Each structure stands twice: as C-alpha cells, then as structure tokens.
Coordinates of N, CA and C in Angstrom, one line a residue:
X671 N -96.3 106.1 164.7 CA -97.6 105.6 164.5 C -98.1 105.9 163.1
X672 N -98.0 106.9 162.6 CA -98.0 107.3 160.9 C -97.2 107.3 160.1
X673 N -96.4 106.9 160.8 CA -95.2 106.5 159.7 C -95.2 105.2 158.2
X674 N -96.0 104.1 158.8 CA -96.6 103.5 158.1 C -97.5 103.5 157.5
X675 N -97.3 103.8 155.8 CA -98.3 104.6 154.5 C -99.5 103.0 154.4
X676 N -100.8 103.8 154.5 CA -101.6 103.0 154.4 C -101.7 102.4 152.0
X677 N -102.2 101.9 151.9 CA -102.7 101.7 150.3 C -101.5 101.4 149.4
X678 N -101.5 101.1 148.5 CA -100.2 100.8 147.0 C -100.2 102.1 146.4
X679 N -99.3 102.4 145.5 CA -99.1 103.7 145.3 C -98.6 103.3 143.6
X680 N -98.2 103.7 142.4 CA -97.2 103.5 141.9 C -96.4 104.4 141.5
X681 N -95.4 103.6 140.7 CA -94.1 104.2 140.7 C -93.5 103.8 139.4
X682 N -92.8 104.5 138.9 CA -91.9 104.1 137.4 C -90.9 104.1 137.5
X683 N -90.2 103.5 137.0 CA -89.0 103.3 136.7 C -88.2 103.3 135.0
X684 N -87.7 104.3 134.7 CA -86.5 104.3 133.7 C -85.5 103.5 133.4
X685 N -85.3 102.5 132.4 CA -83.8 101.8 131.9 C -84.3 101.2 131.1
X686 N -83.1 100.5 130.5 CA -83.4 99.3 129.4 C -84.8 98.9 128.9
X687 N -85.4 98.6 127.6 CA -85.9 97.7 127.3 C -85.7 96.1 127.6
X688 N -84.5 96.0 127.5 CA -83.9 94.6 128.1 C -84.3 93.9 129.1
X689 N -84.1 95.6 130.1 CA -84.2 95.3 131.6 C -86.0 94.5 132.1
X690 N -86.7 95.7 131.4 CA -88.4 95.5 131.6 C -88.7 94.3 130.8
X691 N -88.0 93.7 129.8 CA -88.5 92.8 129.0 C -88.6 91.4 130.2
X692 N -87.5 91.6 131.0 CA -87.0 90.6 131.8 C -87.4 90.1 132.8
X693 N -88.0 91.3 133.6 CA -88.5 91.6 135.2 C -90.2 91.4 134.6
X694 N -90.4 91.8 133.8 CA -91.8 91.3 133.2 C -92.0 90.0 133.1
X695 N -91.1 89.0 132.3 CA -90.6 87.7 132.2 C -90.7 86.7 133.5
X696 N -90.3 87.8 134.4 CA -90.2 87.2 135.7 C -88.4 86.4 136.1
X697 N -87.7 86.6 134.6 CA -86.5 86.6 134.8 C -85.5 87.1 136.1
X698 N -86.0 87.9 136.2 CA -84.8 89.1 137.4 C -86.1 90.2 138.3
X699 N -85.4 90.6 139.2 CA -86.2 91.8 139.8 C -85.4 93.2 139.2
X700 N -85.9 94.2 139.5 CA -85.1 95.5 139.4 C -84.3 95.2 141.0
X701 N -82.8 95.8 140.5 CA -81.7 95.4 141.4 C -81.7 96.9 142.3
X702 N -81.5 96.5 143.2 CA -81.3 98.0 144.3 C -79.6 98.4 144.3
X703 N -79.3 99.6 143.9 CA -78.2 100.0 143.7 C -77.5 101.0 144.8
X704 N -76.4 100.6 145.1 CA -75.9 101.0 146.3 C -74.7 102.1 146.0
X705 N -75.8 103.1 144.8 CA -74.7 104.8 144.7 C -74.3 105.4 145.4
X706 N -73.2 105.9 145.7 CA -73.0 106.9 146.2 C -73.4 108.7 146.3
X707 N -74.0 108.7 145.3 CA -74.8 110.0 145.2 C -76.3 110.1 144.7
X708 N -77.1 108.8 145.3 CA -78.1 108.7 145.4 C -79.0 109.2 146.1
X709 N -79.8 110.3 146.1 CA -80.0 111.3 147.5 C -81.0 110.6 148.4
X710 N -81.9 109.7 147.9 CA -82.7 109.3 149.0 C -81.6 107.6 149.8
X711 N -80.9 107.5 149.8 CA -79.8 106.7 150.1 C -79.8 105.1 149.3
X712 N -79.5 103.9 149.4 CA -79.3 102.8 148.8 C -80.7 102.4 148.4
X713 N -80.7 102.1 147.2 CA -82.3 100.9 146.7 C -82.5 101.2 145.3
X714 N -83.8 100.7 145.1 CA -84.5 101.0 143.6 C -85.2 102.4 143.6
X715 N -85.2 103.0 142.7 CA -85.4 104.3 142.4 C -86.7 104.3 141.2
X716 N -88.2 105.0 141.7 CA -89.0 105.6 141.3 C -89.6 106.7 141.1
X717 N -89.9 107.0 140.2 CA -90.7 108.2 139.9 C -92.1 108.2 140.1
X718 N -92.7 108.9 141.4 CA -94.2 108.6 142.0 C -95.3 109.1 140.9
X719 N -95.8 107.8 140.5 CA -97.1 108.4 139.6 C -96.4 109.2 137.8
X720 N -95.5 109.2 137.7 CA -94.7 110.1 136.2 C -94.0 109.2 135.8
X721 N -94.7 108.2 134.8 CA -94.2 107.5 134.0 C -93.6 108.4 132.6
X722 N -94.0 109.7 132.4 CA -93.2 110.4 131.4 C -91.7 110.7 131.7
X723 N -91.6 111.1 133.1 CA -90.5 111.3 133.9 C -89.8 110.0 133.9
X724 N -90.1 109.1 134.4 CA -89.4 108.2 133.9 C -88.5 107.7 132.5
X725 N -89.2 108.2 131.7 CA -89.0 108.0 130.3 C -87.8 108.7 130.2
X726 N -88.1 110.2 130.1 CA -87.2 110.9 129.9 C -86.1 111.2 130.7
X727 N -86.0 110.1 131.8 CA -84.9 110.1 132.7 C -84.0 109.2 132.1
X728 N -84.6 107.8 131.4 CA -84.2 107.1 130.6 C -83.1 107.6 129.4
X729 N -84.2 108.5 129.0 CA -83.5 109.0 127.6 C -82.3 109.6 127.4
X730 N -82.8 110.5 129.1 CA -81.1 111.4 128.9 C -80.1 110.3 129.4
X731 N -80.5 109.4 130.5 CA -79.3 108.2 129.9 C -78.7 107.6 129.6
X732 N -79.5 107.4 128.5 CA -78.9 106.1 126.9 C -77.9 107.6 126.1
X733 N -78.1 109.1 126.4 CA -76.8 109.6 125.6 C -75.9 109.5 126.2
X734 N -75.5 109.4 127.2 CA -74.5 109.4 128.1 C -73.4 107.9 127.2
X735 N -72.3 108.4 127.8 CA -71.3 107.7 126.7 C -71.0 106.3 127.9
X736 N -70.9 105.6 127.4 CA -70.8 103.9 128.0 C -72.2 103.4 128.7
X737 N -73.3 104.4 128.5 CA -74.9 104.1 129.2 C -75.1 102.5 129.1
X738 N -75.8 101.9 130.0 CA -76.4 100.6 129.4 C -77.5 100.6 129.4
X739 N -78.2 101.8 128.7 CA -79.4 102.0 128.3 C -79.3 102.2 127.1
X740 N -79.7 101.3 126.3 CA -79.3 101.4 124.6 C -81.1 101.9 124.1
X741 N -82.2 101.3 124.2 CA -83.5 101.4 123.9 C -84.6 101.7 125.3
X742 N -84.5 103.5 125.6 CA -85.4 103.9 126.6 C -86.6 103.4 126.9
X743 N -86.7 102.6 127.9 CA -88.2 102.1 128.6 C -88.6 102.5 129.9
X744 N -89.4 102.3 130.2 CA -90.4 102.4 131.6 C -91.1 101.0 132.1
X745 N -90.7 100.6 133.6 CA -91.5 99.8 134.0 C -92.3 100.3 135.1
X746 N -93.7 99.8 135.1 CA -94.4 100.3 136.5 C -94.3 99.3 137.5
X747 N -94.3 99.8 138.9 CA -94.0 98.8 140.0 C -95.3 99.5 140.7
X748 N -96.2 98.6 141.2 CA -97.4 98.4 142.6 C -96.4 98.6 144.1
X749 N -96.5 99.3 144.5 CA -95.4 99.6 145.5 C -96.3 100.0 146.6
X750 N -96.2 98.9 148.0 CA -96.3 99.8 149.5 C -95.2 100.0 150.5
X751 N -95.5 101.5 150.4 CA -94.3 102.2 150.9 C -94.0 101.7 152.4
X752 N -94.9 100.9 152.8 CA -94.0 100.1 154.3 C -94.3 101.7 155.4
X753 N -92.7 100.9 155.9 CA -92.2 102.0 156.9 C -91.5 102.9 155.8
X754 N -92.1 104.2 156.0 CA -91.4 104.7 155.1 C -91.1 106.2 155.6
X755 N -89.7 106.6 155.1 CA -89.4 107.5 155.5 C -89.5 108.9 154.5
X756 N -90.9 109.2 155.3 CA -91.1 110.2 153.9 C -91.1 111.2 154.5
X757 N -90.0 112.3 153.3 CA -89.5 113.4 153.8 C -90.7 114.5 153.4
X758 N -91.7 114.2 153.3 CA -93.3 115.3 153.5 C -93.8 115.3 154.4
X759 N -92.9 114.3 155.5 CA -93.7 114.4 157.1 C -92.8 115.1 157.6
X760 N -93.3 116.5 158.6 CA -92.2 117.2 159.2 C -91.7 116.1 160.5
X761 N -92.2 115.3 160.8 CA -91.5 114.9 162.1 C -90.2 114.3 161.6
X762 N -90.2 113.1 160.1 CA -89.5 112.8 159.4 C -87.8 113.5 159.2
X763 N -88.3 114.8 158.7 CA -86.8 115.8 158.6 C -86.3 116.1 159.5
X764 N -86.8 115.8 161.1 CA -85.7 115.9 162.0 C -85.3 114.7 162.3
X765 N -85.3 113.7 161.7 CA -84.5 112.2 162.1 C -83.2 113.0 161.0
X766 N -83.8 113.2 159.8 CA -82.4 113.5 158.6 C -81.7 114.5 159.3
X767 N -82.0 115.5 160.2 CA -81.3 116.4 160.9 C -80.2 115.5 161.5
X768 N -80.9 114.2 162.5 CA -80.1 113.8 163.8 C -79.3 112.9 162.7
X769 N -79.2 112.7 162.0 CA -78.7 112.0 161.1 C -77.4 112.8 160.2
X770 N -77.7 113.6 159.8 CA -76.8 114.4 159.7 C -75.5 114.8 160.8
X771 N -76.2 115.2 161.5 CA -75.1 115.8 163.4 C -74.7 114.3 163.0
X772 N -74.7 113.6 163.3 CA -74.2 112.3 163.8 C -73.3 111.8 162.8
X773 N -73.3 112.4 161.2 CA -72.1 112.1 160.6 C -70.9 113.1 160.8
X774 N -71.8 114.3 160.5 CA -70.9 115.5 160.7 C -69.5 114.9 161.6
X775 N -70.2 114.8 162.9 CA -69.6 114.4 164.3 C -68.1 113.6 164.1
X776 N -68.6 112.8 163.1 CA -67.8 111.5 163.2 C -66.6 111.7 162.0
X777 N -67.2 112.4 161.1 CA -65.8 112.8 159.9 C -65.1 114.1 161.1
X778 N -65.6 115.1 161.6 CA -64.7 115.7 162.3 C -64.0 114.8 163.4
X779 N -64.2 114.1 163.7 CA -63.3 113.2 164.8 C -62.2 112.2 164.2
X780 N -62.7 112.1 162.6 CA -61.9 111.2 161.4 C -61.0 112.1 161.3
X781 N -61.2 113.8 161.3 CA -60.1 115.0 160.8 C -60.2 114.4 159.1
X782 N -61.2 114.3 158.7 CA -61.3 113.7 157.3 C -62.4 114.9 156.3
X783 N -63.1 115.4 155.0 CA -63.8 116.0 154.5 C -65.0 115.3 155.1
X784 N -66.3 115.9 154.7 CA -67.4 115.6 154.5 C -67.3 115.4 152.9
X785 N -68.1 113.9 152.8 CA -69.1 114.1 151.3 C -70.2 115.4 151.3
X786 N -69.8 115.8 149.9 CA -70.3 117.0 149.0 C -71.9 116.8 148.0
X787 N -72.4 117.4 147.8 CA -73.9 117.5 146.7 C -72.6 118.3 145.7
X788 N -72.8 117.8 144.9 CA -72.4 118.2 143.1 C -73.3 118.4 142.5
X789 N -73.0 119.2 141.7 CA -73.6 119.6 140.4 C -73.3 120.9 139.7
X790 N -74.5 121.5 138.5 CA -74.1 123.0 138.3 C -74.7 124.0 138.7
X791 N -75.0 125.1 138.7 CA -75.5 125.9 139.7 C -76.9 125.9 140.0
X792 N -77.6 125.2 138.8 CA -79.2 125.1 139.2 C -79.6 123.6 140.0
X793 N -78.4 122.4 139.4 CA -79.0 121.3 139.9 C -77.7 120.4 140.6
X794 N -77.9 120.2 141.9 CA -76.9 119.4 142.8 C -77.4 118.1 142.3
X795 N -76.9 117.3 141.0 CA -77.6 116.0 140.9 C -76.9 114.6 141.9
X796 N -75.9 115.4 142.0 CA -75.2 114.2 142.8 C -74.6 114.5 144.2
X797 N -75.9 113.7 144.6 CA -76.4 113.9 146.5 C -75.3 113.1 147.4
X798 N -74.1 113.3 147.1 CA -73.1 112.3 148.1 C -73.9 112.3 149.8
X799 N -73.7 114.0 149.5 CA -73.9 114.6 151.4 C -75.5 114.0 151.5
X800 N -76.1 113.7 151.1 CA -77.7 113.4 151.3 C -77.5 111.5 151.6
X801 N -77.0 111.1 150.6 CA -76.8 109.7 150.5 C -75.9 109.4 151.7
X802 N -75.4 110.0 152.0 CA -74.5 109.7 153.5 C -75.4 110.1 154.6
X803 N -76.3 110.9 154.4 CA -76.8 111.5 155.7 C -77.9 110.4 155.7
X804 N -78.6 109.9 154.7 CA -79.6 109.4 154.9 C -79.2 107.6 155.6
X805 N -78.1 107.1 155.1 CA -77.5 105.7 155.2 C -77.2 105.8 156.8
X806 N -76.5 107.1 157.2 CA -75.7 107.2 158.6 C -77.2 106.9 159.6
X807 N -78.4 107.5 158.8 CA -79.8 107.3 159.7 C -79.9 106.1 160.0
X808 N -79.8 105.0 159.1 CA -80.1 103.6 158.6 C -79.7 103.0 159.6
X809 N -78.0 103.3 159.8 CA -77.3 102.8 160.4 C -77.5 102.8 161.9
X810 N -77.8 104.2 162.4 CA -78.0 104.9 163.9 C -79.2 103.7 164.1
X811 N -80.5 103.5 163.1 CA -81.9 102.8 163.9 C -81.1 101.2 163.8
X812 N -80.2 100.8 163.2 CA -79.5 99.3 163.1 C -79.1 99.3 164.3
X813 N -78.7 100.4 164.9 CA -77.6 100.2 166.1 C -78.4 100.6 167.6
X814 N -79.3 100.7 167.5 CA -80.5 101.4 168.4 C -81.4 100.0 168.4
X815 N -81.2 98.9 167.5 CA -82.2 98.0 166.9 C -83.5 98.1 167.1
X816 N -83.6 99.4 166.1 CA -85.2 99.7 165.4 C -85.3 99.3 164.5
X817 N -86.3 99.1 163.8 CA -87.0 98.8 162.4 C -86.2 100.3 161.6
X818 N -85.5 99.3 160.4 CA -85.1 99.9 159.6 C -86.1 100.5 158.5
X819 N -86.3 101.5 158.1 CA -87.2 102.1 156.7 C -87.1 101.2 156.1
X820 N -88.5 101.1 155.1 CA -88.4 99.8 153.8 C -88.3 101.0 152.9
X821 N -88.7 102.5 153.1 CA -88.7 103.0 151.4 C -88.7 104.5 152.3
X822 N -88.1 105.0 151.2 CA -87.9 107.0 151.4 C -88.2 107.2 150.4
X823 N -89.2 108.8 150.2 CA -89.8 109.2 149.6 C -89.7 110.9 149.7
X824 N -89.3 111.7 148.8 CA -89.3 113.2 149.0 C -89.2 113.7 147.5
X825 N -89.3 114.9 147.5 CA -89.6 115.4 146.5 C -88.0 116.8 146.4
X826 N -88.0 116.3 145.0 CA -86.6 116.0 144.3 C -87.1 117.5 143.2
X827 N -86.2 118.6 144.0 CA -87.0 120.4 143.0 C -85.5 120.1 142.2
X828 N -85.7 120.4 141.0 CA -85.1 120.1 139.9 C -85.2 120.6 138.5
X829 N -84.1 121.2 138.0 CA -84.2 122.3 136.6 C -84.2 123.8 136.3
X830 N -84.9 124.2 135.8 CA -84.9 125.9 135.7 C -86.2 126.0 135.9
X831 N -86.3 127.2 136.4 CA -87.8 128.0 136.7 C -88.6 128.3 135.6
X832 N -89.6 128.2 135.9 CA -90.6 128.3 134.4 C -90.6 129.6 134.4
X833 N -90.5 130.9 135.1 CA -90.7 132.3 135.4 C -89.9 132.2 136.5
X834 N -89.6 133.6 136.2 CA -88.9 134.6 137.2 C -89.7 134.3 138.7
X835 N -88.8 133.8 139.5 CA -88.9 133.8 140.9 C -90.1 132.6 141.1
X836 N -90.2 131.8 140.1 CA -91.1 130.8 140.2 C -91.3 129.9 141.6
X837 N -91.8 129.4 141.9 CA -91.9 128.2 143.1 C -92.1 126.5 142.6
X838 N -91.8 126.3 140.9 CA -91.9 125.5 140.4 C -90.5 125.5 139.3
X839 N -90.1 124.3 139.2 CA -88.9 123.9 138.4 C -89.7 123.4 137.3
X840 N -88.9 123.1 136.0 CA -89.1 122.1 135.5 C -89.3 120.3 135.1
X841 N -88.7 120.3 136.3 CA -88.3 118.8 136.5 C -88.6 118.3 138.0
X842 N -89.6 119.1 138.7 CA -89.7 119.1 139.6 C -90.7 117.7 140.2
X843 N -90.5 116.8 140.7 CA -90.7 115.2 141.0 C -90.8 114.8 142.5
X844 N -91.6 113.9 142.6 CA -91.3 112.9 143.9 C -90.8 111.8 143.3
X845 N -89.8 111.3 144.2 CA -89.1 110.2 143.8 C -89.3 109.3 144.9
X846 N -88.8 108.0 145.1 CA -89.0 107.1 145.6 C -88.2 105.9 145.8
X847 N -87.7 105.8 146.9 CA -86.2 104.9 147.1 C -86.7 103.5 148.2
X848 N -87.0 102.6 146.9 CA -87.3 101.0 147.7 C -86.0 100.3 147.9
X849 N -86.1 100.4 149.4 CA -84.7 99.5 150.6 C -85.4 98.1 150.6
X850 N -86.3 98.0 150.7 CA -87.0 96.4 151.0 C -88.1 95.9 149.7
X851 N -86.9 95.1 148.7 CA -87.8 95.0 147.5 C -88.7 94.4 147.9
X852 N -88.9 93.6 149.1 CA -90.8 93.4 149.5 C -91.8 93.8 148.7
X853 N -91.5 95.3 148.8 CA -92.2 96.2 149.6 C -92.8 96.6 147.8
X854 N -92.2 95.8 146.3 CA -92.7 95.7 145.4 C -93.7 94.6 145.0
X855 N -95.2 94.9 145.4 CA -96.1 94.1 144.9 C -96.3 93.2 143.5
X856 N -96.0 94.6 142.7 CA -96.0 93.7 141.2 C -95.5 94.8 140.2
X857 N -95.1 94.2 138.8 CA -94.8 95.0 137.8 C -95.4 94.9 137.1
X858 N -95.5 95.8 135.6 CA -96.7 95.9 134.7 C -96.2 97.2 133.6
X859 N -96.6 97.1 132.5 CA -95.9 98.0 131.7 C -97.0 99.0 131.5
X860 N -96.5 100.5 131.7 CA -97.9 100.7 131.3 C -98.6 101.3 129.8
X861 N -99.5 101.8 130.4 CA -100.3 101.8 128.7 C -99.5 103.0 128.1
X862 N -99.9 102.8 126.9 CA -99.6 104.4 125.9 C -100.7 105.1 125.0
X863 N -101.1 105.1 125.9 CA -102.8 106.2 125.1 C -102.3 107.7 124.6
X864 N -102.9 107.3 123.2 CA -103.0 108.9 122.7 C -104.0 109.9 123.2
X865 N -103.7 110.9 123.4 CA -104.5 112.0 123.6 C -105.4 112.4 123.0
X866 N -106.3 112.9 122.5 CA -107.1 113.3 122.3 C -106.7 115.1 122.1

C-alpha cells in the first residue's frame, strides 16, 4: 500500500558532457546498465537531490584509465519513484532478506561460490552480493507474477569518518536505481549559482 512514492523527486546523474549534450537534444535517453556490482541492482543510477555528488562521481571517473568520461558533467532527471523499492522502509529490507535466502539456497545446491562486495577496508564499492541479491528479488516477484519495482532507492554510507567513531562518512548519499525509464519525467541541466 506505501510502497508507491507519492510526488517527483530529483536526481543527478554523473558522465559525459557528450552524454548530457545529447539526452538534452533529445538524441538518446540515459541507458540503464546491467553491472554486475551495481548494489541497488540493474538501471540508471542517481544521486537523490546532490548534483555535487554527481559531479564529483564523474570526475573521479574520467581519471580512471580507458574512462569514457573525457569532460565531467551532470544531468538532472524529474523522476517518480513508481513502485519503488526503497530500502528506508523497514518492511522493504525483509523482501532483500527473502531475497538473499533464496540465492544463497540456490548457489549451495549449484555447490558453486556466492558473489562477493569488494573493495578496501573502508569502502565495499563493488556490490556483486547486493546486485545479485537484489535481481534474485526481481526475479522471485517475475515468477510469483507481481509487479516488478520501477526504482530502488537506499542510502549508500561511503568514505572515511569525519571523527572518531563518527555516524557520518564522507561520501555518505542516497542513490537511486531507475529499472523503468518511464519512471523519468524529464531532464534539465542544472543551474550553477555562485554563493554568496
């Protein structure tokens, strides 16, 4: 019953100048990417409301060696989150529970590994075990034939602590994973106001 987020929300997105030049144009949409260590599982990827975050997700990258981010941009997307599976609702994190068991289950019966979270000791950036756990959900309401999620939404603790024993990271975000590009109203670049 609440599962479905009432109002538009927005969202940013990091890549190319190329890319925003285009989807602005009306040339292309932003393409939904089907990573394997994508933690909220397959789609388009935003940054709720932190178009800075965006930026500098961009930035780091275009250093990365073969990036196809050559000139760091930001596009804003009008976005309703649909059915959305947002991991701030506690009823929500026991579907990713049943979702979990139910892969677990099935690689032990494969006699095969589980996919792993990588990374270094502060940041697991690459969510294999999350992106499986979340798709294996996908799949369980395909096969159940429920209404699949249009968008997942959770909050992504990220970086070093600003202080000792902090409860805040530096890089600490909600992010936002659109499965049903519907569910993107409109794009728009946004402003760049100086401060004051």
């Amino acid at each position: 019953m609440y599962t479905s987020r009432t109002g538009l929300i927005l969202g940013f997105h990091g890549t190319d100048q190329s890319v925003v030049d285009a989807v602005l144009k009306g040339k292309q949409d932003l393409i939904p990417k089907n990573n394997p260590y994508d933690w909220l599982g397959y789609g388009v990827y935003f940054w709720d409301n932190s178009p800075s975050r965006a930026l500098s997700w961009a930035e780091e990258l275009s250093k990365r060696p073969n990036s196809d981010i050559k000139n760091p941009a930001v596009i804003g997307a009008i976005i309703d989150l649909g059915y959305c599976l947002d991991l701030l609702d506690y009823k929500n994190l026991a579907l990713v529970k049943r979702g979990y068991e139910f892969l677990k289950d099935r690689f032990e019966m494969a006699n095969t590994p589980m996919p792993q979270n990588k990374g270094n000791k502060t940041d697991l950036l690459r969510r294999e075990l999350d992106c499986a756990v979340i798709e294996t959900l996908h799949e369980i309401l395909e096969q159940a034939g429920q209404l699949p999620f249009s968008t997942s939404r959770g909050v992504f603790w990220e970086g070093k602590e600003f202080y000792p024993n902090a409860g805040f990271l530096e890089k600490d975000h909600i992010q936002i994973c659109v499965r049903d590009i519907n569910c993107i109203k409109g794009y728009f670049l946004p402003l760049q106001r100086v401060e004051n």
